[in-house]
Coordinates of C-alpha atoms and ligand atoms in Angstrom, one line a residue:
M54 CA 122.5 85.5 68.0
S55 CA 120.8 85.2 71.5
G56 CA 120.4 88.0 74.1
P57 CA 120.2 87.9 77.8
D58 CA 117.9 85.2 79.3
P59 CA 114.3 86.8 79.8
E60 CA 113.0 87.1 83.4
H61 CA 110.1 85.0 84.5
L62 CA 107.5 86.7 86.7
L63 CA 104.7 84.9 88.5
Q64 CA 101.5 86.9 89.4
I65 CA 99.0 85.7 91.8
T66 CA 96.2 87.8 93.0
D67 CA 92.9 87.9 95.0
V68 CA 93.9 85.4 97.6
H69 CA 91.2 86.4 99.9
L70 CA 92.7 84.6 103.0
R71 CA 90.3 83.8 106.0
A72 CA 91.4 84.3 109.5
A73 CA 89.2 81.7 111.3
P74 CA 90.1 77.9 111.0
G75 CA 87.8 76.4 108.5
A76 CA 86.4 79.7 107.3
T77 CA 85.8 79.7 103.5
L78 CA 84.8 82.2 100.8
L79 CA 81.9 80.9 99.1
G80 CA 82.7 77.4 100.2
V81 CA 86.2 77.6 99.0
D82 CA 89.1 77.2 101.5
T83 CA 91.3 79.9 100.2
W84 CA 94.5 78.8 102.1
H85 CA 94.0 75.5 100.3
S86 CA 93.4 77.0 96.8
V87 CA 96.4 79.3 97.0
A88 CA 98.6 76.5 98.1
A89 CA 97.3 74.5 95.1
V90 CA 98.2 77.3 92.8
L91 CA 101.7 77.8 94.1
D92 CA 102.4 74.1 94.3
Q93 CA 101.6 73.8 90.5
A94 CA 103.3 77.1 89.4
L95 CA 106.5 76.5 91.4
A96 CA 106.6 72.9 89.9
E97 CA 106.5 74.5 86.4
R98 CA 109.5 76.7 87.1
T99 CA 111.2 78.7 89.6
P100 CA 110.3 82.5 88.9
D101 CA 112.8 85.4 89.2
A102 CA 110.1 87.2 91.2
V103 CA 106.6 86.8 92.5
I104 CA 104.0 89.7 92.7
V105 CA 100.7 89.6 94.6
T106 CA 98.2 92.2 93.2
G107 CA 95.9 92.7 96.1
D108 CA 92.9 91.4 98.1
V109 CA 95.6 89.3 100.1
S110 CA 93.0 88.8 102.8
H111 CA 89.3 88.7 103.4
D112 CA 89.9 89.4 107.1
P113 CA 92.5 92.2 107.1
E114 CA 94.3 91.3 110.3
P115 CA 97.9 91.9 111.1
D116 CA 98.5 88.3 112.3
L117 CA 96.9 86.9 109.1
Y118 CA 99.3 89.0 106.9
A119 CA 102.3 88.0 108.9
R120 CA 101.3 84.3 108.6
F121 CA 101.0 84.7 104.9
Y122 CA 104.3 86.4 104.5
G123 CA 106.0 83.7 106.4
W124 CA 104.3 81.1 104.5
L125 CA 104.9 82.5 101.0
K126 CA 108.7 83.2 101.8
G127 CA 109.0 79.6 103.0
R128 CA 107.9 78.4 99.5
F129 CA 109.7 81.3 97.4
P130 CA 112.5 83.1 99.2
G131 CA 113.2 85.4 96.3
P132 CA 112.0 88.8 95.4
L133 CA 108.3 89.5 96.4
L134 CA 106.2 92.5 95.7
V135 CA 102.7 93.1 97.0
T136 CA 100.1 95.7 96.3
P137 CA 97.0 96.3 98.6
G138 CA 93.4 95.6 97.3
N139 CA 90.1 96.9 98.5
H140 CA 89.8 94.1 101.0
D141 CA 93.1 94.8 102.5
V142 CA 94.2 97.4 105.2
A143 CA 97.5 98.6 104.2
G144 CA 98.6 99.4 107.8
N145 CA 98.1 95.9 108.8
M146 CA 100.1 94.4 106.1
G147 CA 103.5 94.8 107.7
A148 CA 106.5 93.1 105.8
L149 CA 104.2 92.4 102.8
L150 CA 104.5 96.0 101.8
E151 CA 108.2 96.4 102.5
V152 CA 109.1 96.3 98.7
D153 CA 107.6 98.8 96.2
R154 CA 110.1 98.1 93.3
I155 CA 112.1 95.1 92.0
E156 CA 115.0 95.3 89.7
L157 CA 115.5 92.5 87.2
S158 CA 117.7 92.2 84.2
G159 CA 116.5 95.1 81.8
W160 CA 113.3 95.5 83.6
Q161 CA 111.8 97.1 86.8
V162 CA 108.6 96.0 88.3
I163 CA 106.9 99.0 90.1
A164 CA 104.0 98.8 92.6
L165 CA 101.1 101.1 92.3
D166 CA 98.6 101.4 95.2
S167 CA 95.1 101.9 93.6
H168 CA 93.2 100.9 96.9
V169 CA 91.5 103.1 99.4
D170 CA 91.0 101.5 102.9
D171 CA 87.5 100.4 103.5
E172 CA 86.2 101.2 100.1
P173 CA 85.7 99.1 96.9
G174 CA 86.4 102.0 94.7
A175 CA 89.8 102.8 93.4
L176 CA 92.0 106.0 93.1
V177 CA 95.6 106.6 92.6
S178 CA 96.3 109.5 94.9
P179 CA 98.3 112.5 93.8
A180 CA 101.2 111.5 95.9
D181 CA 101.2 107.9 94.6
F182 CA 100.9 109.2 91.0
A183 CA 103.9 111.5 91.4
A184 CA 105.9 108.7 92.9
L185 CA 104.9 106.3 90.0
R186 CA 106.1 109.0 87.4
Q187 CA 109.2 109.4 89.3
A188 CA 109.9 105.6 89.3
C189 CA 109.0 105.1 85.8
T190 CA 111.4 108.0 84.8
D191 CA 114.3 106.9 87.0
A192 CA 113.8 103.3 85.6
A193 CA 114.8 104.4 82.2
P194 CA 116.3 102.8 80.1
D195 CA 115.0 99.7 81.7
H196 CA 111.6 98.6 80.7
V197 CA 108.8 98.8 83.2
L198 CA 105.9 96.7 84.5
V199 CA 103.4 98.3 86.7
A200 CA 101.5 96.0 89.2
T201 CA 98.3 97.3 90.8
H202 CA 95.1 95.9 92.1
H203 CA 92.2 97.6 90.3
P204 CA 91.7 97.6 86.5
P205 CA 92.5 101.1 85.0
V206 CA 90.0 100.4 82.2
T207 CA 86.4 99.3 81.9
I208 CA 86.1 95.6 81.4
G209 CA 82.6 95.1 80.4
S210 CA 81.0 94.1 83.8
P211 CA 79.1 97.1 85.1
W212 CA 79.2 96.0 88.7
L213 CA 83.0 95.8 88.5
D214 CA 83.4 98.9 86.4
R215 CA 82.1 101.0 89.1
D216 CA 85.3 100.2 91.0
R217 CA 87.9 100.9 88.3
I218 CA 90.7 103.3 89.0
Q219 CA 88.8 106.7 88.9
N220 CA 91.8 108.5 87.3
G221 CA 92.6 105.5 85.1
Q222 CA 92.4 107.4 81.8
E223 CA 94.9 109.9 83.1
L224 CA 97.2 107.3 84.3
L225 CA 97.0 105.4 80.9
E226 CA 97.6 108.5 79.1
W227 CA 100.8 109.1 81.0
L228 CA 102.0 105.5 81.0
S229 CA 101.5 105.0 77.3
G230 CA 103.3 108.3 76.6
H231 CA 106.6 106.6 77.8
S232 CA 108.0 104.0 75.6
T233 CA 109.8 102.1 78.3
V234 CA 106.6 101.4 80.1
R235 CA 105.4 98.3 78.6
V236 CA 102.8 96.5 80.8
V237 CA 100.3 97.0 83.5
V238 CA 98.9 93.8 85.4
F239 CA 96.1 93.9 87.8
G240 CA 93.6 91.8 89.7
H241 CA 90.3 92.6 91.4
A242 CA 88.2 91.2 88.3
H243 CA 88.8 87.7 89.2
Q244 CA 89.2 86.7 85.5
E245 CA 91.5 86.7 82.5
L246 CA 91.7 90.0 80.7
S247 CA 93.8 91.5 78.0
F248 CA 93.8 95.0 76.6
T249 CA 96.1 97.4 74.7
H250 CA 96.4 101.2 74.9
R251 CA 98.9 102.5 72.3
H252 CA 102.0 100.4 73.0
L253 CA 101.0 99.5 76.4
S254 CA 99.7 96.0 77.4
L255 CA 97.3 95.5 80.1
F256 CA 96.5 92.1 81.7
G257 CA 94.0 91.0 84.4
T258 CA 94.6 87.8 86.1
P259 CA 92.3 85.1 87.6
S260 CA 92.0 84.8 91.4
T261 CA 93.7 82.1 93.4
C262 CA 90.1 81.1 94.6
I263 CA 87.0 82.0 93.1
Q264 CA 86.3 83.5 89.6
F265 CA 83.8 86.1 88.4
E266 CA 81.6 85.5 85.4
P267 CA 83.1 87.7 82.3
G268 CA 80.7 90.2 81.1
S269 CA 78.3 89.9 84.1
E270 CA 75.9 92.6 84.9
Q271 CA 76.0 92.0 88.5
F272 CA 77.8 89.8 91.1
S273 CA 78.2 86.4 89.4
V274 CA 80.6 83.6 90.1
D275 CA 81.6 81.1 87.5
G276 CA 83.1 77.6 87.9
Q277 CA 86.5 78.3 86.5
K278 CA 89.4 76.9 88.4
P279 CA 92.0 78.8 90.6
G280 CA 94.6 80.5 88.2
Y281 CA 97.7 82.6 87.9
R282 CA 99.8 84.2 85.3
W283 CA 103.3 83.8 83.9
L284 CA 105.1 86.8 82.4
T285 CA 108.2 86.3 80.4
L286 CA 110.0 89.7 80.3
H287 CA 112.6 90.0 77.3
A288 CA 115.6 92.2 77.3
D289 CA 114.1 94.0 74.2
G290 CA 110.9 95.0 76.0
R291 CA 108.8 92.3 74.5
V292 CA 106.4 90.2 77.0
D293 CA 105.0 86.8 76.5
T294 CA 102.3 85.9 78.9
E295 CA 100.1 83.0 79.9
V296 CA 97.3 82.4 82.3
R297 CA 97.4 78.9 83.8
R298 CA 94.8 77.1 85.9
V299 CA 94.9 74.3 88.5
E300 CA 92.6 72.1 86.2
D301 CA 92.4 69.2 88.7
Y302 CA 91.4 71.5 91.7
A303 CA 88.2 70.1 93.2
L304 CA 86.3 73.3 93.3
H305 CA 82.9 73.3 95.1
I306 CA 81.3 76.8 95.3
D307 CA 78.6 77.3 97.8
R308 CA 76.4 80.1 96.3
S309 CA 74.2 80.1 99.3
A310 CA 77.1 81.7 101.2
F311 CA 76.8 84.9 98.8
A312 CA 78.7 87.7 100.3
P313 CA 79.6 90.2 97.7
G314 CA 82.2 92.9 98.2
Ligands
FE2_658 FE1 89.3 90.2 95.1

């Protein structure tokens, strides 16, 4: 017996687009690397929805966000959900933030804003937390995937753990107390991560540009390739997931251009 077809969700994160022609992030042309990521991912399959979990831009200018929106929609005209990251300015993101919830077959994807403009640290405001609780409650009996920028848990890198969601524990306790809430996906850490909290699965996803060294005490970039995550959402609430890399991407990191943050 076979149930309904599962939904296929593509997550990209930490795109760090630059505004000036030729500008890079540690030597990496971030427009070029996100194009390589999307080219590979969309050749693998057409997703049912795409989510972008923050740090869309390193230069948070309205024109740059609008350009990215048009560029992304040109490649994937289907459902798109974006959350702001610490490098973003939400008020400048325009059409990117039009959607805060996507309904799929048996699932809802809900955006959670963890960012604070002009601060690397993260906090879910009381209003955003209340809206999340309402959205998760309203979604039942559908299963829920929450998309946010910052990790709600410590990840073993002290310099990144300083920026975890301050009320992440409270968030986890609430989400894991609801059986229909199945998954939280996040970015910010620029690396592949996987945790569980009761029945809840939490996944961190590599950046579309540069990656941070897992377990590093302080800012440290490693040589792993641009990546992305597929999530297969089954009608019974199960989730299969896989991180993929653009293995043939010619990554040349310029560590002399060190600019943390
Ligand atoms: Fe980032």
